[in-house]
């Protein structure tokens, strides 16, 4: 009952028989909540310690410390608060549904004085867009959504493919066999960017290596997740990468002496002995840029892509990385990281063929931002993950 | 057992004043109990309650938000109420809602362009048929193969959820939007034509979704059907005294399947309203997170399976849910929200019981107990869960129409 | 050989069936007394978080810490059961609402989440874990080794519990009384059996079992606490009681069947069998239905049914 649907738009309609029966004083006006708010950006105001900018982060999980995606945003929230001193005050809401019921929650935080609202889950996009129209004086920052022309709405994203590319290189270098296991929640574009990047990175070390994926059809279910990990390990994988936030997989891998790759947040404490790598998502950089622009009255609606150049993605390496990977391979990985950081290398640069042998990216070309955000192919060498439709 | 410390004696009749006083008292007790929790964890109970009231009732738009939550709960509550009243333990309202949403979204996509006059009945029919068919599976299995419907209907919830996920996440189905920019970043359903979105009605201070009004019509219809029609009488006989039904020549198996189908159709209608009123597309992730089907069981039971009571219980649960959503955050952990909601439900339950029982504290005697026993001839409602609820037509009817939920 | 598909599935059946088995055994005890408790999921989560908290905070050797942690999980689960018992037995409240409210109160959005949050348990590395024991040195035996002799104490303990519950139910006087209370409380009352007492004890026992089952997730499977870690296992445990016709010996079959079939999907996917993964995920639920249909239509008619008084409050004289 925590995740509740909402009405998108109640348009004008004829008064039905039932309505007439139930409510005598019933009118037929449409909701007037939606002001047309597209033109001007929010009015500028001076923010300082006595009148701090009030930032509210909307988490999807029941707690911000979920050991993964939400926690990466929580790190950013803490860093921002520290960075801006007293000028910016942050707080958060939890269990914010992926649905437009969220509009009511935004109404509440705005009534309590929020100046900036940040949505961390992709599904919060539509309700936040609606809320942005309703509250033109409030700034909205939303994960992975581009503004459809709303002046007070900006989008941000990280570059998961870069982090996973390096993790994939390390996995192939550490692997004794030809199969790397992967536990995958759903074949949605963000996850495809991750696992495709991972496979390409692994193949850059060993072109014949295979990534054996198991789709669990859920975002978190320890029984299913461990079953999936055990299944790929029983097929001989001695590295398991996970693409969802469940540390039970880390434990299961360590029990078998299998290396594991995490996601988004450094959870090495759970199973330190066989921890190999985790790509970290760092949202503080892009959020700082956007908040700075508000404080300096320079805000424009934009989409910020936080790749390694912007430190949006960094790597957390385990001891196994230094101890089990040859110096030559370590050097290759370090070089590649440098190339990502300088911007001279992109992950999805052709020729890339998909699992069906079709050309996914033409030779010499690189995917643009829309191609990344809407990724709908699986690269060769991955089994168990398919894209439909 | 000679002496329980706390004993209950049944009241012969519930005085009118008690019907108001008990819910009020239960509310006060709930607030006090929760206040202890809040104070113990260093929070100000008063401001917490104020925030809850604002989020669910008083703030601009809050009542409308409460209606949004109450609408599906009203329909799933009715679905559970009719089934449980007739002793068909259909806990598959959740899955029947999904199937209703799938069917309604399908119908809406096919005929949506032809306007509300076509789309509204088409979506309703498709969704109700979908929910009814999904509920007919456990119904038929129970009637003809003696298979426990609690288990089958529960398992089918998971299957229905996976079907929804398959249509949007796992395939390029007719339901899935493969073209719009948003849907390319994350899988979504196709939107039905805006001309077929369901209208809302503006009452003073609140927007009523069409689905809510449909739900009220259904509640009234069910109430009348069960109480005053031949069909309703037969159902009551079948559920309350199956043996008598057999003698009377009523086909009990068919009646059971009918009840399941009716219940499934209502749950399916909740799915239709999700598509028509709110989402305008098939959204399996949102539906699964919301768990309206399961919460509908709470709603039905709080209303003691009385269709009119379901309306109030749905509003109550809707308000509670919205209050909780707006509380949970930095200075108010989600865990406390659930605990407060739980305490409020516990107290509501306790209060409901006390309106029909007197408490005696201390050591009772057998003599007293036998006096109580002799009261049992009076046609008072029975208080219990599954098997006895609504048992005895007299019992159920005493309650009908009072609309008590607490 | 012991990495083969069949061995994998059988070993998974035992491992992942175990928490379902323990929780279902507890629910079976409560339901046999006539009390339906839909709060299993909430009780499991509270047990999971309490067990983890205690194992993290207590000093001493690993095995004592774990033992105390499991006991704590049971005690807290039992406390949750006590709430349900008070509401449904003493106050005669509606059992369905009370159970669902218990899940809201204790579950992923309630008490368990609060404990995990306020004690900062998420992200903590487990100090102690149950590890698999090589029972009688037989874990390398072909097929049977990994399936039966390489598990944690939870698994071996659950076998003892099944035997104990079955013995209790069928061979002891108290078990006979329990069945009487669940079938016909008025008659039991007339015989001088304390209906209230039996219902209290077994509802609380159900909570204890659920709490211990929850601790499996934090202390044996995951090695950490995450919010909502049981991910719906409590609901499946409820279904297992029905599938087993309220018989402890059949609960084993049901729970292992579910655990094994649930592992089928991932194992086939890892072996490159290409079918929609949603179909694999739906298999355990569909198979449970099929099994129940087969069993109930062919053989069980009338003989294996719910306790007659399940879900009804008892009031002397009614």
Tab-separated table of N, CA and C in Angstrom, chain B residues 1-2 4 6-10 37 41 43 84 89 141 144-148 150-152 154-156 158-159 162 165-166 169-171 294 297-298 301-302 305 317 333-343 345-346 349-350 352-354 357 366 369 372-373 376 382-389, chain C residues 36 38 83 86-87 90-98 100-102 104-105 108-111 113-114 117 189 192-197 232 235-236 238-240 242-243 246 258 276 278 281-282 284-286 288-289 292-293 296-297 300-302 305-306 308-313 315-318:
chain	number	residue	atom	x	y	z
B	1	UNK	N	-10.829	-24.299	31.523
B	1	UNK	CA	-10.316	-22.937	31.782
B	1	UNK	C	-11.348	-22.198	32.596
B	2	UNK	N	-11.024	-21.904	33.806
B	2	UNK	CA	-12.033	-21.272	34.646
B	2	UNK	C	-11.956	-19.772	34.610
B	4	UNK	N	-10.186	-16.504	32.634
B	4	UNK	CA	-9.305	-15.609	31.899
B	4	UNK	C	-9.364	-14.282	32.624
B	6	UNK	N	-9.077	-11.313	31.280
B	6	UNK	CA	-9.946	-10.405	30.532
B	6	UNK	C	-10.980	-11.259	29.823
B	7	UNK	N	-12.205	-10.965	30.051
B	7	UNK	CA	-13.221	-11.741	29.350
B	7	UNK	C	-14.170	-10.799	28.623
B	8	UNK	N	-14.767	-11.318	27.596
B	8	UNK	CA	-15.723	-10.514	26.846
B	8	UNK	C	-17.105	-11.135	26.969
B	9	UNK	N	-18.074	-10.291	27.075
B	9	UNK	CA	-19.447	-10.778	27.022
B	9	UNK	C	-20.130	-10.085	25.867
B	10	UNK	N	-20.932	-10.841	25.196
B	10	UNK	CA	-21.548	-10.228	24.045
B	10	UNK	C	-22.689	-9.318	24.455
B	37	UNK	N	4.962	5.834	21.087
B	37	UNK	CA	6.038	5.417	20.184
B	37	UNK	C	6.809	6.631	19.670
B	41	UNK	N	10.736	7.846	20.450
B	41	UNK	CA	11.779	7.958	19.433
B	41	UNK	C	12.122	9.423	19.160
B	43	UNK	N	10.143	12.217	18.717
B	43	UNK	CA	9.397	13.007	17.728
B	43	UNK	C	8.175	13.636	18.373
B	84	UNK	N	-15.793	-12.987	0.384
B	84	UNK	CA	-15.624	-13.451	1.762
B	84	UNK	C	-16.979	-13.597	2.453
B	89	UNK	N	-12.994	-17.848	-0.470
B	89	UNK	CA	-11.809	-17.130	0.026
B	89	UNK	C	-10.918	-16.719	-1.129
B	141	UNK	N	-11.959	-24.784	-10.237
B	141	UNK	CA	-11.123	-25.823	-9.617
B	141	UNK	C	-11.690	-26.214	-8.258
B	144	UNK	N	-15.256	-28.106	-8.844
B	144	UNK	CA	-15.287	-29.421	-9.487
B	144	UNK	C	-14.150	-30.348	-9.096
B	145	UNK	N	-13.023	-29.773	-8.643
B	145	UNK	CA	-11.894	-30.639	-8.295
B	145	UNK	C	-11.492	-30.479	-6.837
B	146	UNK	N	-12.304	-29.756	-6.088
B	146	UNK	CA	-12.082	-29.656	-4.652
B	146	UNK	C	-10.724	-29.056	-4.301
B	147	UNK	N	-10.253	-28.130	-5.124
B	147	UNK	CA	-8.940	-27.537	-4.910
B	147	UNK	C	-9.071	-26.243	-4.118
B	148	UNK	N	-8.322	-26.132	-3.062
B	148	UNK	CA	-8.416	-24.977	-2.169
B	148	UNK	C	-8.181	-23.665	-2.924
B	150	UNK	N	-7.911	-20.629	-1.806
B	150	UNK	CA	-6.973	-19.666	-1.209
B	150	UNK	C	-5.631	-19.789	-1.913
B	151	UNK	N	-5.193	-21.046	-2.044
B	151	UNK	CA	-3.876	-21.261	-2.639
B	151	UNK	C	-3.874	-20.938	-4.128
B	152	UNK	N	-4.875	-21.446	-4.847
B	152	UNK	CA	-4.842	-21.224	-6.294
B	152	UNK	C	-4.959	-19.744	-6.629
B	154	UNK	N	-4.085	-17.206	-4.796
B	154	UNK	CA	-2.844	-16.528	-4.414
B	154	UNK	C	-1.749	-16.764	-5.456
B	155	UNK	N	-1.594	-18.010	-5.874
B	155	UNK	CA	-0.536	-18.327	-6.843
B	155	UNK	C	-0.786	-17.605	-8.170
B	156	UNK	N	-2.070	-17.498	-8.548
B	156	UNK	CA	-2.390	-16.844	-9.816
B	156	UNK	C	-2.062	-15.353	-9.784
B	158	UNK	N	0.734	-14.096	-8.698
B	158	UNK	CA	2.110	-13.994	-9.178
B	158	UNK	C	2.156	-14.207	-10.689
B	159	UNK	N	1.347	-15.153	-11.147
B	159	UNK	CA	1.350	-15.445	-12.584
B	159	UNK	C	0.842	-14.230	-13.362
B	162	UNK	N	3.478	-11.558	-13.555
B	162	UNK	CA	4.522	-11.898	-14.528
B	162	UNK	C	4.016	-11.711	-15.957
B	165	UNK	N	4.351	-8.100	-16.675
B	165	UNK	CA	5.749	-7.776	-16.927
B	165	UNK	C	6.194	-8.266	-18.301
B	166	UNK	N	5.696	-9.456	-18.673
B	166	UNK	CA	6.067	-9.991	-19.985
B	166	UNK	C	5.595	-9.043	-21.087
B	169	UNK	N	7.812	-5.535	-20.312
B	169	UNK	CA	9.270	-5.615	-20.202
B	169	UNK	C	9.876	-6.716	-21.065
B	170	UNK	N	9.121	-7.797	-21.276
B	170	UNK	CA	9.740	-8.983	-21.858
B	170	UNK	C	9.414	-9.246	-23.313
B	171	UNK	N	8.615	-8.393	-23.933
B	171	UNK	CA	8.249	-8.666	-25.319
B	171	UNK	C	7.894	-7.367	-26.020
B	294	UNK	N	-4.445	-6.742	-2.320
B	294	UNK	CA	-4.260	-7.217	-0.948
B	294	UNK	C	-4.860	-6.234	0.057
B	297	UNK	N	-8.474	-6.517	0.812
B	297	UNK	CA	-8.931	-7.500	1.799
B	297	UNK	C	-9.052	-6.846	3.167
B	298	UNK	N	-8.077	-6.012	3.498
B	298	UNK	CA	-8.157	-5.271	4.769
B	298	UNK	C	-9.408	-4.393	4.772
B	301	UNK	N	-12.542	-6.481	5.228
B	301	UNK	CA	-12.695	-7.035	6.567
B	301	UNK	C	-12.990	-5.953	7.591
B	302	UNK	N	-12.369	-4.774	7.428
B	302	UNK	CA	-12.690	-3.659	8.329
B	302	UNK	C	-14.160	-3.311	8.211
B	305	UNK	N	-17.373	-6.902	5.615
B	305	UNK	CA	-17.928	-7.419	4.358
B	305	UNK	C	-19.245	-6.759	3.983
B	317	UNK	N	-8.640	3.891	4.547
B	317	UNK	CA	-7.332	3.333	4.185
B	317	UNK	C	-6.599	4.231	3.198
B	333	UNK	N	11.589	8.025	9.732
B	333	UNK	CA	11.889	6.812	8.974
B	333	UNK	C	10.619	6.053	8.559
B	334	UNK	N	10.705	5.415	7.387
B	334	UNK	CA	9.593	4.634	6.882
B	334	UNK	C	9.090	3.629	7.920
B	335	UNK	N	10.020	3.058	8.679
B	335	UNK	CA	9.631	2.043	9.652
B	335	UNK	C	8.617	2.556	10.654
B	336	UNK	N	8.789	3.797	11.093
B	336	UNK	CA	7.836	4.366	12.057
B	336	UNK	C	6.461	4.537	11.411
B	337	UNK	N	6.449	4.893	10.138
B	337	UNK	CA	5.176	5.071	9.451
B	337	UNK	C	4.375	3.776	9.464
B	338	UNK	N	5.039	2.677	9.081
B	338	UNK	CA	4.359	1.386	9.072
B	338	UNK	C	3.874	1.003	10.458
B	339	UNK	N	4.684	1.305	11.477
B	339	UNK	CA	4.286	0.948	12.833
B	339	UNK	C	3.045	1.736	13.251
B	340	UNK	N	3.022	3.021	12.899
B	340	UNK	CA	1.848	3.823	13.263
B	340	UNK	C	0.610	3.322	12.513
B	341	UNK	N	0.794	3.027	11.222
B	341	UNK	CA	-0.347	2.499	10.458
B	341	UNK	C	-0.842	1.193	11.068
B	342	UNK	N	0.116	0.338	11.465
B	342	UNK	CA	-0.258	-0.922	12.087
B	342	UNK	C	-1.027	-0.696	13.383
B	343	UNK	N	-0.533	0.220	14.207
B	343	UNK	CA	-1.198	0.489	15.489
B	343	UNK	C	-2.616	1.005	15.261
B	345	UNK	N	-4.523	0.365	12.744
B	345	UNK	CA	-5.356	-0.765	12.334
B	345	UNK	C	-5.696	-1.674	13.508
B	346	UNK	N	-4.698	-1.943	14.353
B	346	UNK	CA	-4.960	-2.771	15.533
B	346	UNK	C	-6.071	-2.154	16.381
B	349	UNK	N	-9.475	-2.398	14.861
B	349	UNK	CA	-9.971	-3.751	15.038
B	349	UNK	C	-10.518	-3.955	16.443
B	350	UNK	N	-9.694	-3.562	17.418
B	350	UNK	CA	-10.108	-3.735	18.798
B	350	UNK	C	-11.400	-2.988	19.073
B	352	UNK	N	-13.724	-2.138	16.981
B	352	UNK	CA	-14.848	-2.783	16.300
B	352	UNK	C	-15.407	-3.909	17.166
B	353	UNK	N	-14.488	-4.656	17.778
B	353	UNK	CA	-14.914	-5.764	18.622
B	353	UNK	C	-15.657	-5.259	19.855
B	354	UNK	N	-15.107	-4.205	20.453
B	354	UNK	CA	-15.683	-3.754	21.723
B	354	UNK	C	-17.065	-3.155	21.550
B	357	UNK	N	-19.011	-6.251	22.285
B	357	UNK	CA	-18.752	-7.024	23.493
B	357	UNK	C	-18.513	-6.083	24.662
B	366	UNK	N	-18.097	-19.431	36.441
B	366	UNK	CA	-18.804	-20.262	35.483
B	366	UNK	C	-20.260	-19.829	35.361
B	369	UNK	N	-20.598	-17.182	32.990
B	369	UNK	CA	-20.404	-17.677	31.635
B	369	UNK	C	-21.669	-18.332	31.106
B	372	UNK	N	-24.021	-15.791	29.927
B	372	UNK	CA	-23.626	-15.341	28.599
B	372	UNK	C	-24.084	-16.353	27.571
B	373	UNK	N	-23.878	-17.632	27.912
B	373	UNK	CA	-24.224	-18.672	26.961
B	373	UNK	C	-25.692	-18.605	26.578
B	376	UNK	N	-26.958	-16.502	23.753
B	376	UNK	CA	-26.518	-16.746	22.389
B	376	UNK	C	-27.668	-17.013	21.435
B	382	UNK	N	-21.970	-12.361	14.655
B	382	UNK	CA	-20.827	-13.087	15.189
B	382	UNK	C	-19.561	-12.333	14.865
B	383	UNK	N	-18.621	-12.476	15.736
B	383	UNK	CA	-17.356	-11.790	15.517
B	383	UNK	C	-16.321	-12.830	15.222
B	384	UNK	N	-15.922	-12.885	14.044
B	384	UNK	CA	-14.820	-13.795	13.762
B	384	UNK	C	-14.269	-13.533	12.393
B	385	UNK	N	-13.330	-14.357	12.061
B	385	UNK	CA	-12.617	-14.134	10.811
B	385	UNK	C	-13.257	-14.923	9.709
B	386	UNK	N	-12.519	-15.834	9.178
B	386	UNK	CA	-12.945	-16.502	7.965
B	386	UNK	C	-14.296	-17.176	8.087
B	387	UNK	N	-14.323	-18.302	8.759
B	387	UNK	CA	-15.436	-19.205	8.530
B	387	UNK	C	-16.743	-18.680	9.088
B	388	UNK	N	-16.673	-17.892	10.145
B	388	UNK	CA	-17.928	-17.533	10.776
B	388	UNK	C	-18.467	-16.187	10.340
B	389	UNK	N	-17.635	-15.405	9.671
B	389	UNK	CA	-18.064	-14.050	9.374
B	389	UNK	C	-19.294	-14.044	8.511
C	36	UNK	N	-5.758	-18.290	12.055
C	36	UNK	CA	-5.093	-17.986	10.793
C	36	UNK	C	-4.264	-16.723	10.995
C	38	UNK	N	-2.034	-14.173	8.930
C	38	UNK	CA	-1.493	-13.715	7.654
C	38	UNK	C	-0.283	-12.807	7.850
C	83	UNK	N	0.962	-10.477	19.798
C	83	UNK	CA	0.054	-9.378	19.432
C	83	UNK	C	-1.171	-9.943	18.709
C	86	UNK	N	-3.398	-11.858	21.100
C	86	UNK	CA	-4.213	-10.992	21.959
C	86	UNK	C	-5.410	-10.452	21.177
C	87	UNK	N	-5.157	-9.994	19.974
C	87	UNK	CA	-6.232	-9.404	19.184
C	87	UNK	C	-7.270	-10.440	18.770
C	90	UNK	N	-8.178	-13.100	22.526
C	90	UNK	CA	-8.804	-12.385	23.642
C	90	UNK	C	-9.864	-11.401	23.146
C	91	UNK	N	-9.491	-10.589	22.148
C	91	UNK	CA	-10.449	-9.592	21.672
C	91	UNK	C	-11.334	-10.136	20.550
C	92	UNK	N	-11.028	-11.337	20.067
C	92	UNK	CA	-11.835	-11.964	19.014
C	92	UNK	C	-11.923	-11.096	17.759
C	93	UNK	N	-10.840	-10.413	17.491
C	93	UNK	CA	-10.840	-9.549	16.310
C	93	UNK	C	-10.727	-10.387	15.048
C	94	UNK	N	-11.062	-9.777	13.949
C	94	UNK	CA	-10.980	-10.438	12.654
C	94	UNK	C	-9.539	-10.874	12.373
C	95	UNK	N	-9.368	-12.152	12.134
C	95	UNK	CA	-8.008	-12.695	12.007
C	95	UNK	C	-7.309	-12.217	10.740
C	96	UNK	N	-8.075	-12.010	9.697
C	96	UNK	CA	-7.462	-11.594	8.433
C	96	UNK	C	-6.867	-10.200	8.568
C	97	UNK	N	-7.669	-9.264	9.091
C	97	UNK	CA	-7.157	-7.900	9.225
C	97	UNK	C	-6.006	-7.856	10.207
C	98	UNK	N	-6.163	-8.576	11.304
C	98	UNK	CA	-5.114	-8.548	12.314
C	98	UNK	C	-3.799	-9.035	11.728
C	100	UNK	N	-2.877	-9.107	8.499
C	100	UNK	CA	-2.356	-8.168	7.508
C	100	UNK	C	-1.795	-6.928	8.196
C	101	UNK	N	-2.475	-6.479	9.265
C	101	UNK	CA	-1.980	-5.319	10.008
C	101	UNK	C	-0.634	-5.640	10.641
C	102	UNK	N	-0.470	-6.899	11.041
C	102	UNK	CA	0.788	-7.322	11.647
C	102	UNK	C	1.933	-7.211	10.630
C	104	UNK	N	1.969	-5.097	8.084
C	104	UNK	CA	2.236	-3.674	7.908
C	104	UNK	C	3.059	-3.150	9.083
C	105	UNK	N	2.663	-3.574	10.294
C	105	UNK	CA	3.331	-3.105	11.511
C	105	UNK	C	4.799	-3.543	11.547
C	108	UNK	N	8.330	-4.711	5.790
C	108	UNK	CA	9.332	-3.906	5.101
C	108	UNK	C	9.091	-2.410	5.246
C	109	UNK	N	7.854	-2.020	5.595
C	109	UNK	CA	7.612	-0.599	5.805
C	109	UNK	C	7.388	-0.305	7.286
C	110	UNK	N	7.653	-1.292	8.162
C	110	UNK	CA	7.356	-1.104	9.577
C	110	UNK	C	8.557	-1.372	10.478
C	111	UNK	N	8.282	-2.078	11.579
C	111	UNK	CA	9.262	-2.278	12.645
C	111	UNK	C	10.619	-2.782	12.138
C	113	UNK	N	12.041	-2.439	9.323
C	113	UNK	CA	12.734	-1.355	8.634
C	113	UNK	C	13.266	-0.349	9.644
C	114	UNK	N	12.466	-0.081	10.672
C	114	UNK	CA	12.880	0.898	11.676
C	114	UNK	C	14.126	0.422	12.419
C	117	UNK	N	17.159	0.601	10.127
C	117	UNK	CA	17.556	1.991	9.914
C	117	UNK	C	18.232	2.574	11.147
C	189	UNK	N	-13.671	-27.442	24.640
C	189	UNK	CA	-13.931	-26.679	25.862
C	189	UNK	C	-14.718	-27.527	26.846
C	192	UNK	N	-12.860	-29.747	28.890
C	192	UNK	CA	-11.980	-29.141	29.881
C	192	UNK	C	-10.661	-28.673	29.300
C	193	UNK	N	-10.540	-28.657	27.948
C	193	UNK	CA	-9.312	-28.147	27.325
C	193	UNK	C	-9.421	-26.630	27.234
C	194	UNK	N	-8.350	-25.956	27.565
C	194	UNK	CA	-8.375	-24.498	27.494
C	194	UNK	C	-8.186	-24.042	26.052
C	195	UNK	N	-9.277	-23.653	25.431
C	195	UNK	CA	-9.202	-23.192	24.043
C	195	UNK	C	-8.301	-21.959	23.957
C	196	UNK	N	-8.534	-21.037	24.875
C	196	UNK	CA	-7.729	-19.812	24.883
C	196	UNK	C	-6.252	-20.128	25.037
C	197	UNK	N	-5.934	-20.986	25.986
C	197	UNK	CA	-4.549	-21.337	26.250
C	197	UNK	C	-3.896	-21.958	25.029
C	232	UNK	N	8.790	-11.624	0.272
C	232	UNK	CA	7.516	-12.312	0.021
C	232	UNK	C	7.478	-13.775	0.400
C	235	UNK	N	4.426	-15.158	2.363
C	235	UNK	CA	3.171	-15.492	1.661
C	235	UNK	C	3.253	-16.888	1.074
C	236	UNK	N	4.426	-17.240	0.574
C	236	UNK	CA	4.585	-18.586	0.021
C	236	UNK	C	4.462	-19.621	1.136
C	238	UNK	N	2.626	-19.422	3.743
C	238	UNK	CA	1.189	-19.598	3.984
C	238	UNK	C	0.596	-20.575	2.981
C	239	UNK	N	0.998	-20.412	1.713
C	239	UNK	CA	0.472	-21.296	0.680
C	239	UNK	C	0.922	-22.734	0.918
C	240	UNK	N	2.144	-22.902	1.437
C	240	UNK	CA	2.655	-24.249	1.656
C	240	UNK	C	1.817	-25.018	2.685
C	242	UNK	N	-1.373	-24.805	3.082
C	242	UNK	CA	-2.548	-25.303	2.367
C	242	UNK	C	-2.163	-26.475	1.476
C	243	UNK	N	-1.047	-26.285	0.763
C	243	UNK	CA	-0.592	-27.329	-0.158
C	243	UNK	C	-0.333	-28.631	0.592
C	246	UNK	N	-2.271	-29.123	5.843
C	246	UNK	CA	-2.097	-28.959	7.281
C	246	UNK	C	-1.397	-30.149	7.928
C	258	UNK	N	8.701	-26.449	-4.049
C	258	UNK	CA	8.706	-25.041	-4.456
C	258	UNK	C	10.136	-24.547	-4.637
C	276	UNK	N	11.103	-17.469	-22.561
C	276	UNK	CA	10.894	-16.215	-21.832
C	276	UNK	C	11.166	-16.409	-20.341
C	278	UNK	N	10.086	-14.851	-17.937
C	278	UNK	CA	8.861	-14.723	-17.139
C	278	UNK	C	8.197	-16.086	-16.952
C	281	UNK	N	9.935	-17.867	-14.265
C	281	UNK	CA	9.575	-17.302	-12.966
C	281	UNK	C	8.187	-17.745	-12.535
C	282	UNK	N	7.302	-17.975	-13.508
C	282	UNK	CA	5.924	-18.347	-13.166
C	282	UNK	C	5.808	-19.823	-12.823
C	284	UNK	N	7.107	-22.022	-10.577
C	284	UNK	CA	6.800	-22.541	-9.248
C	284	UNK	C	5.343	-22.341	-8.860
C	285	UNK	N	4.773	-21.197	-9.264
C	285	UNK	CA	3.389	-20.925	-8.886
C	285	UNK	C	2.441	-21.842	-9.657
C	286	UNK	N	2.710	-21.998	-10.954
C	286	UNK	CA	1.856	-22.866	-11.758
C	286	UNK	C	1.958	-24.316	-11.286
C	288	UNK	N	2.692	-25.372	-8.348
C	288	UNK	CA	2.004	-25.531	-7.066
C	288	UNK	C	0.511	-25.759	-7.295
C	289	UNK	N	-0.052	-25.010	-8.238
C	289	UNK	CA	-1.473	-25.183	-8.538
C	289	UNK	C	-1.726	-26.582	-9.090
C	292	UNK	N	-1.516	-29.226	-6.455
C	292	UNK	CA	-2.668	-29.203	-5.551
C	292	UNK	C	-3.904	-29.774	-6.235
C	293	UNK	N	-4.081	-29.429	-7.506
C	293	UNK	CA	-5.243	-29.951	-8.233
C	293	UNK	C	-5.178	-31.464	-8.294
C	296	UNK	N	-5.607	-32.945	-4.667
C	296	UNK	CA	-6.895	-32.770	-3.991
C	296	UNK	C	-8.019	-33.460	-4.747
C	297	UNK	N	-7.912	-33.569	-6.059
C	297	UNK	CA	-9.032	-34.192	-6.752
C	297	UNK	C	-8.938	-35.704	-6.680
C	300	UNK	N	-7.591	-36.678	-1.966
C	300	UNK	CA	-7.734	-36.068	-0.659
C	300	UNK	C	-9.164	-35.731	-0.275
C	301	UNK	N	-10.072	-35.949	-1.177
C	301	UNK	CA	-11.429	-35.466	-0.987
C	301	UNK	C	-11.948	-35.721	0.432
C	302	UNK	N	-12.211	-34.670	1.126
C	302	UNK	CA	-12.853	-34.824	2.425
C	302	UNK	C	-11.923	-35.226	3.552
C	305	UNK	N	-8.406	-31.756	5.010
C	305	UNK	CA	-8.931	-30.416	4.825
C	305	UNK	C	-8.518	-29.491	5.947
C	306	UNK	N	-8.874	-28.255	5.789
C	306	UNK	CA	-8.520	-27.280	6.797
C	306	UNK	C	-9.173	-27.642	8.125
C	308	UNK	N	-11.567	-27.418	10.955
C	308	UNK	CA	-12.925	-26.913	10.739
C	308	UNK	C	-13.129	-25.527	11.329
C	309	UNK	N	-12.465	-25.245	12.436
C	309	UNK	CA	-12.709	-23.961	13.100
C	309	UNK	C	-11.708	-22.901	12.685
C	310	UNK	N	-10.925	-23.165	11.620
C	310	UNK	CA	-9.902	-22.212	11.220
C	310	UNK	C	-10.508	-20.845	10.932
C	311	UNK	N	-9.951	-19.839	11.558
C	311	UNK	CA	-10.392	-18.484	11.286
C	311	UNK	C	-11.542	-18.022	12.155
C	312	UNK	N	-12.100	-18.900	12.960
C	312	UNK	CA	-13.232	-18.466	13.773
C	312	UNK	C	-12.795	-18.211	15.201
C	313	UNK	N	-13.319	-17.146	15.744
C	313	UNK	CA	-13.068	-16.879	17.152
C	313	UNK	C	-13.948	-17.820	17.969
C	315	UNK	N	-16.113	-18.360	21.430
C	315	UNK	CA	-16.704	-17.738	22.605
C	315	UNK	C	-17.570	-18.801	23.227
C	316	UNK	N	-17.292	-19.059	24.451
C	316	UNK	CA	-18.050	-20.120	25.105
C	316	UNK	C	-19.543	-19.832	24.964
C	317	UNK	N	-20.296	-20.863	24.549
C	317	UNK	CA	-21.738	-20.700	24.489
C	317	UNK	C	-22.233	-20.319	23.111
C	318	UNK	N	-21.336	-20.020	22.186
C	318	UNK	CA	-21.822	-19.658	20.850
C	318	UNK	C	-21.950	-20.885	19.991
